[in-house]
XYZ file of C-alpha atoms in Angstrom:
222
model
C -67.925 101.281 -25.896
C -65.878 98.808 -23.874
C -68.092 98.120 -20.836
C -71.765 97.325 -20.376
C -74.123 99.689 -18.566
C -74.435 97.572 -15.375
C -70.634 97.403 -15.075
C -70.373 101.185 -15.499
C -73.007 101.654 -12.815
C -71.289 99.352 -10.325
C -67.929 101.089 -10.791
C -69.399 104.584 -10.529
C -71.336 103.600 -7.418
C -68.432 101.935 -5.628
C -66.062 104.859 -5.110
C -66.603 105.264 -1.366
C -64.659 102.183 -0.260
C -61.744 102.842 -2.708
C -61.556 106.414 -1.321
C -61.235 104.965 2.175
C -58.524 102.552 1.006
C -56.689 105.390 -0.749
C -56.834 107.411 2.466
C -55.190 104.498 4.265
C -52.444 104.324 1.619
C -51.736 108.056 1.293
C -52.312 109.290 4.843
C -52.436 106.194 7.019
C -56.021 106.981 8.004
C -57.774 104.186 9.862
C -61.508 103.649 9.494
C -63.609 101.420 11.775
C -65.186 98.312 10.294
C -68.623 99.843 10.853
C -67.748 102.666 8.445
C -66.675 100.155 5.789
C -70.000 98.343 6.296
C -71.923 101.613 5.921
C -69.956 102.440 2.759
C -70.747 98.998 1.332
C -74.471 99.406 2.021
C -74.528 102.852 0.378
C -72.659 101.441 -2.631
C -75.090 98.527 -2.880
C -78.124 100.795 -2.582
C -76.917 103.280 -5.212
C -76.006 100.466 -7.609
C -79.453 98.838 -7.231
C -81.195 102.185 -7.666
C -79.159 103.185 -10.728
C -79.574 99.857 -12.537
C -83.309 99.770 -11.761
C -83.896 103.410 -12.790
C -82.114 103.384 -16.144
C -81.998 101.137 -19.141
C -79.215 100.768 -21.654
C -80.123 101.097 -25.326
C -76.942 99.418 -26.486
C -75.812 95.819 -26.331
C -72.266 96.693 -25.360
C -70.290 93.818 -23.917
C -67.634 94.207 -21.252
C -64.041 93.860 -22.431
C -60.815 93.590 -20.451
C -59.639 96.985 -21.706
C -62.931 98.477 -20.498
C -62.462 97.047 -17.010
C -58.902 98.408 -17.003
C -60.152 101.876 -17.939
C -62.835 101.790 -15.242
C -60.291 100.685 -12.615
C -57.994 103.535 -13.640
C -60.931 105.961 -13.468
C -61.828 104.886 -9.932
C -58.180 104.955 -8.756
C -57.459 108.407 -10.169
C -60.731 109.809 -8.853
C -60.060 108.436 -5.357
C -56.471 109.667 -5.431
C -57.498 113.237 -6.327
C -59.754 113.943 -3.341
C -57.450 112.214 -0.846
C -54.372 114.012 -2.186
C -56.149 117.363 -1.895
C -57.068 116.535 1.698
C -53.455 115.551 2.346
C -52.335 118.993 1.130
C -54.828 120.651 3.480
C -53.500 118.565 6.384
C -49.826 119.021 5.525
C -49.863 122.783 5.049
C -52.752 123.609 7.378
C -56.358 124.105 6.368
C -56.137 127.764 7.308
C -53.176 128.293 4.961
C -54.654 126.709 1.808
C -57.950 127.996 0.459
C -60.129 126.584 -2.349
C -58.940 129.278 -4.765
C -55.322 128.168 -4.448
C -56.326 124.537 -4.902
C -58.392 125.390 -7.965
C -55.534 127.436 -9.458
C -53.099 124.546 -9.082
C -55.462 121.895 -10.461
C -56.694 123.970 -13.408
C -53.199 125.208 -14.318
C -52.030 121.597 -14.533
C -55.105 120.698 -16.594
C -54.458 123.576 -19.017
C -50.842 122.495 -19.517
C -51.792 118.862 -20.144
C -54.704 119.740 -22.445
C -52.656 122.240 -24.457
C -49.828 119.728 -24.845
C -52.296 117.115 -26.115
C -53.814 119.555 -28.615
C -50.379 120.573 -29.901
C -49.142 116.988 -30.240
C -52.292 115.893 -32.060
C -52.378 119.002 -34.277
C -55.935 119.884 -33.199
C -55.442 123.615 -32.508
C -56.080 124.655 -36.163
C -59.286 122.590 -36.083
C -60.455 124.397 -32.935
C -59.725 127.814 -34.460
C -61.617 126.851 -37.613
C -64.545 125.587 -35.522
C -64.784 128.912 -33.684
C -64.688 130.802 -36.973
C -67.537 128.738 -38.385
C -69.526 128.780 -35.108
C -68.759 132.102 -33.352
C -71.788 131.783 -31.053
C -70.199 128.778 -29.334
C -67.839 131.124 -27.473
C -70.588 132.369 -25.158
C -71.519 128.807 -24.257
C -67.876 128.073 -23.437
C -67.777 131.108 -21.159
C -70.987 130.042 -19.385
C -69.641 126.510 -18.990
C -66.367 127.865 -17.585
C -68.197 130.034 -15.023
C -70.510 127.259 -13.840
C -67.649 124.739 -13.769
C -65.473 127.074 -11.690
C -68.368 127.718 -9.290
C -68.890 123.981 -8.900
C -65.192 123.444 -8.208
C -65.293 125.975 -5.379
C -68.027 123.961 -3.686
C -66.058 120.754 -4.279
C -62.813 122.047 -2.763
C -64.637 123.705 0.129
C -66.444 120.440 0.916
C -63.186 118.470 0.881
C -61.493 121.099 3.049
C -64.248 121.363 5.658
C -65.691 117.837 5.739
C -63.092 115.556 4.132
C -63.017 113.335 1.033
C -65.354 110.645 2.400
C -68.273 113.049 2.853
C -67.572 114.538 -0.578
C -67.593 111.097 -2.207
C -70.870 110.165 -0.494
C -72.437 113.399 -1.793
C -71.202 112.783 -5.343
C -72.319 109.147 -5.247
C -75.841 109.835 -3.999
C -76.598 113.174 -5.722
C -78.019 111.657 -8.907
C -80.161 109.262 -6.934
C -81.505 112.112 -4.807
C -82.272 114.128 -7.966
C -84.261 111.236 -9.442
C -86.187 110.789 -6.181
C -87.072 114.503 -6.042
C -88.127 114.385 -9.694
C -90.371 111.411 -8.982
C -92.045 113.245 -6.095
C -92.492 116.609 -7.838
C -93.465 115.412 -11.310
C -95.085 112.087 -10.529
C -92.539 109.949 -12.390
C -92.867 106.257 -11.697
C -90.235 104.365 -9.721
C -89.775 100.603 -9.733
C -89.864 98.678 -6.471
C -86.207 97.740 -6.939
C -85.244 101.420 -7.201
C -87.328 102.120 -4.087
C -85.453 99.397 -2.193
C -82.100 100.864 -3.247
C -83.171 104.382 -2.245
C -84.488 103.164 1.111
C -81.216 101.386 1.828
C -79.118 104.465 1.030
C -81.285 106.948 2.919
C -81.485 104.558 5.861
C -77.687 104.416 6.135
C -77.355 108.194 5.711
C -79.931 108.916 8.419
C -78.219 106.371 10.673
C -74.891 108.183 10.182
C -76.492 111.555 10.934
C -78.155 110.209 14.071
C -74.930 108.549 15.222
C -72.993 111.815 14.865
C -75.776 113.722 16.632
C -75.783 111.321 19.566
C -71.963 111.465 19.798
C -72.104 115.269 19.815
C -74.827 115.184 22.470
C -72.702 112.906 24.684
C -69.670 115.197 24.338
C -71.788 118.186 25.286
C -73.161 116.380 28.342
C -69.666 115.372 29.464
C -68.395 118.930 29.084
C-alpha cells in the first residue's frame, strides 16, 4: 500500500548487512570487510533475481511512511535473531534449548496479540467467525503445528550456526525454490534472473570452499 514492489524487494533482500551491523551493536561482533562484500553481493544478486522474476500488478508509489515501516521491519527482524544469539551466548548454548526460546517468544506474542484484540474489541468478532465457520478451527490447528515445527528449525539454526547463516538461508530460500521449480517444471527464467542467481550461488559456493579450505588447513596443522 505504501511502497512499490521494487522497494519491497530491495528491503527484503538486504537484511544480511543490517544483521551484521546489529551484531556489532548488540554483541560487539567484528566482521571482516570480505564478509561485508560477500553479504553485499548476495543482497545484490537476490534483489536482481526477485525483481526480474516477479511483476507487480499494482501501480503503488513509495511514500515516506512506507519507507519508515520497511526500515522498522528490517531493524526489528535483525534485532530478533541477534538478540536470540546473545541469549545463547550469555547463558550458554547447552543451557538454552530451542523449546525454551520458542516458549518465551510465543508467550510474549500471545500476550501482545491478546492485549491488541481486547483493546480493539475484536474478540467477539473472532468468536462469531468461529461459530459461522467451525471448519476453520482445523486449519488453525494445522497452521499452528507447521508454524511451531518451522520455529524449531529456526531456533536450532540460530543456536548452532548463528544469525548470519540463518539470514542468508531466509534471504535465498525463495530464490532457490524458484530455480528448482524452473528446472523441474520447465518454467522460463529471464537472463537478468539468471545473472542474479549466478551471482548468489557463486558467492555461496565461494564461502563453502573457503570454509572447507580453512578446515583442511587446521586439520593439516593438527
